[in-house]
């Protein structure tokens, strides 16, 4: 397993890392825990580890897939458990986000979140708005197809109002209507627990990302696991379609 020293400081490190935090349920089952929420709770500690690893390596943007639009279909107790966990995480970590200069943001259909969760989230976003050291972006009630549908709807509205013509619509127009348009595309996307899928995550933004899948379950993911991913990233040749 890699340690910090194995990261080559002469080579680029990703500016933006996006993570599909998968395997919490399997982790709970493998530890004979009754509730899947126990796996999510253990996963919250991995979120803190990932933030520490970003601090150590200088990764500026970290986007975490914390709750998908599809996750609303899970049993009510799991959804409630996740929302409670999220509120607790935000309350417990706000002071540290401030201290470290981390700006919290969220992408997704945030209007679908329970009012109490939304209130805590909005408060943390507002309080950290001017922080500049790094950004933690939580994908919550997020789906990439929904994000693209929302962008298309907004663009169609501009065309209808006459402020935009169809001929003017290009890639930049679409990118400018996504949930966090100023955030650069992820350079590296990590998925834990071995599944080889994108699962409706950042479909537009991941076009040129390097994909890294590890069998490690998210609650077991710690700094050395992120360093492994960075070493793998540094050994890839990114050509962006060129030769
Ligand atoms: C996928 O594992 C994980 C989720 C649906 C939730 C991710 C949430 C956390 C890690 C909680 C902490 C996050 C924050 C921001 C405090 P799964 O349940 O699908 O696992 P399985 O595939 O093994 O069943």
XYZ file of C-alpha atoms and ligand atoms in Angstrom:
267
model
C 0.000 0.000 0.000
C 1.314 3.423 -0.929
C 2.380 6.041 1.551
C 2.678 9.742 0.940
C 6.332 9.453 -0.119
C 5.429 7.309 -3.117
C 3.518 10.164 -4.698
C 5.773 11.788 -7.269
C 5.889 15.501 -6.537
C 7.310 16.167 -10.017
C 4.181 14.729 -11.678
C 0.704 16.281 -11.678
C -1.753 15.289 -9.022
C -5.460 15.539 -9.762
C -7.040 18.895 -9.079
C -10.436 17.247 -8.646
C -11.124 13.730 -7.352
C -14.652 12.297 -7.414
C -15.588 9.211 -5.397
C -18.391 6.659 -5.535
C -18.362 5.540 -1.900
C -19.665 2.004 -2.340
C -19.761 -1.085 -0.132
C -21.156 0.214 3.165
C -23.917 -2.404 3.224
C -21.508 -5.251 2.513
C -19.150 -3.949 5.188
C -21.990 -3.961 7.748
C -22.968 -7.510 6.763
C -19.367 -8.748 6.899
C -19.110 -7.343 10.433
C -22.394 -9.078 11.353
C -24.057 -5.763 12.093
C -27.840 -5.779 11.997
C -28.333 -2.449 10.297
C -26.871 -1.218 7.010
C -26.817 2.244 8.594
C -23.912 1.014 10.770
C -21.952 0.624 7.529
C -22.812 4.172 6.488
C -21.764 5.415 9.932
C -18.394 3.702 9.539
C -18.212 5.274 6.059
C -18.427 8.747 7.578
C -14.992 8.173 9.159
C -13.641 7.369 5.674
C -14.955 10.739 4.496
C -12.778 12.380 7.132
C -9.810 10.232 6.033
C -10.332 11.270 2.403
C -10.369 14.929 3.462
C -7.086 14.449 5.347
C -5.526 12.779 2.294
C -6.621 15.723 0.110
C -5.008 18.092 2.557
C -1.759 16.082 2.536
C -1.554 15.901 -1.254
C -3.050 19.234 -2.315
C -6.192 17.931 -4.049
C -8.378 21.018 -4.299
C -11.810 19.574 -5.096
C -13.280 16.399 -3.601
C -16.735 15.342 -4.796
C -18.423 12.512 -2.896
C -21.492 10.604 -4.105
C -23.314 10.571 -0.765
C -26.904 9.966 -1.921
C -28.237 9.272 -5.405
C -31.703 9.983 -6.791
C -32.086 6.183 -6.941
C -31.262 5.888 -3.207
C -34.708 7.354 -2.360
C -36.072 3.876 -3.216
C -34.225 2.290 -0.281
C -36.184 1.291 2.870
C -37.395 4.324 4.857
C -35.277 3.482 7.907
C -32.095 3.430 5.823
C -32.971 6.737 4.115
C -33.765 8.319 7.500
C -30.566 6.884 8.961
C -28.511 8.365 6.135
C -30.153 11.787 6.488
C -29.563 11.779 10.248
C -25.955 10.723 9.687
C -25.457 13.528 7.203
C -26.855 16.127 9.623
C -24.641 14.802 12.421
C -21.588 14.780 10.143
C -22.157 18.387 9.112
C -22.754 19.583 12.681
C -19.740 17.673 14.027
C -17.348 18.754 11.283
C -18.329 22.368 10.597
C -15.718 23.796 12.978
C -12.999 21.708 11.326
C -14.121 22.713 7.828
C -13.819 26.343 8.933
C -10.460 25.822 10.578
C -9.055 24.140 7.455
C -10.596 26.646 5.050
C -12.762 24.069 3.303
C -15.777 25.308 1.384
C -18.741 22.922 1.492
C -21.011 22.690 -1.532
C -23.759 20.342 -2.649
C -24.996 19.219 -6.047
C -28.273 17.449 -6.745
C -32.002 17.930 -6.373
C -31.594 19.452 -2.930
C -35.268 20.432 -2.750
C -36.054 16.725 -2.244
C -34.075 16.558 1.017
C -36.016 16.569 4.309
C -36.383 20.129 5.653
C -34.189 19.524 8.704
C -31.347 18.092 6.598
C -31.668 20.899 4.066
C -31.500 23.501 6.839
C -28.273 22.098 8.326
C -26.777 21.744 4.854
C -27.696 25.300 3.825
C -26.236 26.635 7.053
C -22.892 24.850 6.490
C -22.787 25.970 2.867
C -23.463 29.575 3.901
C -20.937 29.552 6.738
C -18.116 28.118 4.596
C -18.934 30.105 1.444
C -15.809 32.277 1.537
C -13.353 29.482 2.417
C -10.723 29.098 -0.265
C -8.226 26.366 0.689
C -10.234 23.446 -0.738
C -13.771 22.391 -1.648
C -15.830 19.444 -0.456
C -18.744 18.855 -2.808
C -21.451 16.468 -1.671
C -23.621 14.893 -4.352
C -26.971 14.584 -2.568
C -30.184 13.431 -4.165
C -27.939 13.544 -7.212
C -28.348 11.922 -10.603
C -26.348 12.890 -13.675
C -29.276 12.381 -16.050
C -31.408 14.606 -13.828
C -28.621 17.209 -13.800
C -28.517 17.148 -17.602
C -32.330 17.328 -17.799
C -32.282 20.343 -15.453
C -29.606 21.988 -17.629
C -31.567 21.352 -20.829
C -34.718 22.777 -19.227
C -32.882 25.944 -18.182
C -31.340 26.335 -21.651
C -34.747 25.817 -23.317
C -36.139 28.557 -21.068
C -33.464 30.969 -22.284
C -34.243 30.099 -25.901
C -37.954 30.646 -25.244
C -37.244 34.042 -23.672
C -35.111 34.963 -26.674
C -31.847 35.427 -24.790
C -30.209 32.468 -26.547
C -30.584 30.991 -30.052
C -30.321 27.228 -30.764
C -27.283 27.897 -32.962
C -25.459 29.428 -29.992
C -25.757 26.260 -27.883
C -22.420 24.495 -27.601
C -20.551 22.383 -25.035
C -19.748 25.466 -22.969
C -23.463 26.346 -22.778
C -24.291 22.925 -21.353
C -21.351 22.959 -18.930
C -22.414 26.420 -17.728
C -25.865 25.103 -16.754
C -24.693 22.181 -14.600
C -25.091 22.332 -10.799
C -21.524 23.571 -10.055
C -20.420 25.153 -13.326
C -17.237 26.734 -11.975
C -15.808 23.444 -10.686
C -13.296 21.863 -13.094
C -14.083 18.352 -14.345
C -12.753 15.499 -12.171
C -9.334 14.224 -13.268
C -9.762 11.003 -11.296
C -12.860 9.032 -10.330
C -12.485 6.402 -7.628
C -15.075 3.703 -6.975
C -14.755 1.448 -3.980
C -16.009 -2.129 -3.505
C -15.050 -3.347 -6.946
C -18.120 -2.516 -9.045
C -17.307 -1.498 -12.622
C -20.112 1.020 -13.096
C -20.610 4.789 -13.212
C -24.109 4.610 -11.691
C -25.476 7.931 -13.004
C -22.598 9.934 -11.458
C -21.259 13.076 -13.210
C -21.828 11.629 -16.701
C -20.900 14.871 -18.473
C -18.004 15.826 -16.195
C -16.305 12.395 -16.200
C -15.750 12.395 -19.989
C -11.949 12.452 -19.678
C -11.482 11.301 -16.091
C -9.187 8.436 -15.230
C -11.215 5.671 -13.592
C -9.823 3.767 -10.614
C -11.708 0.901 -9.002
C -10.536 -0.703 -5.774
C -12.009 -3.797 -4.084
C -11.697 -2.022 -0.705
C -15.120 -1.371 0.852
C -15.736 2.311 1.565
C -15.705 2.000 5.411
C -12.217 0.459 5.144
C -10.912 3.198 2.820
C -8.165 5.257 4.464
C -5.398 7.663 3.397
C -3.087 4.923 1.982
C -5.936 3.753 -0.274
C -6.253 7.245 -1.735
C -2.479 7.422 -2.152
C -2.644 4.107 -4.079
C -5.147 5.712 -6.433
C -2.894 8.751 -6.878
C 0.133 6.572 -7.677
C -1.981 4.726 -10.282
C -3.151 8.076 -11.671
C 0.421 9.325 -11.992
C 1.333 6.204 -13.953
C -1.392 6.743 -16.535
C -0.788 8.692 -19.739
C -3.647 11.161 -20.165
C -4.023 11.938 -23.838
C -7.509 13.475 -24.050
C -8.049 11.775 -27.408
C -4.689 12.885 -28.755
C -1.838 10.425 -29.482
C -23.215 2.986 -1.048
O -23.019 1.808 -0.301
C -23.202 4.147 -0.172
C -24.243 4.999 -0.005
C -25.518 4.833 -0.709
C -24.184 6.120 0.950
C -22.857 6.802 1.106
C -22.904 7.525 2.375
C -21.919 7.580 3.276
C -20.575 7.016 3.092
C -22.249 8.224 4.566
C -21.318 9.258 4.984
C -21.290 10.408 4.071
C -21.231 11.652 4.500
C -21.046 12.759 3.545
C -21.356 11.968 5.927
P -24.149 0.698 -0.330
O -25.074 0.950 0.802
O -24.787 0.658 -1.675
O -23.298 -0.598 -0.075
P -23.565 -2.060 -0.652
O -23.434 -1.957 -2.159
O -22.481 -2.869 -0.028
O -24.935 -2.476 -0.198
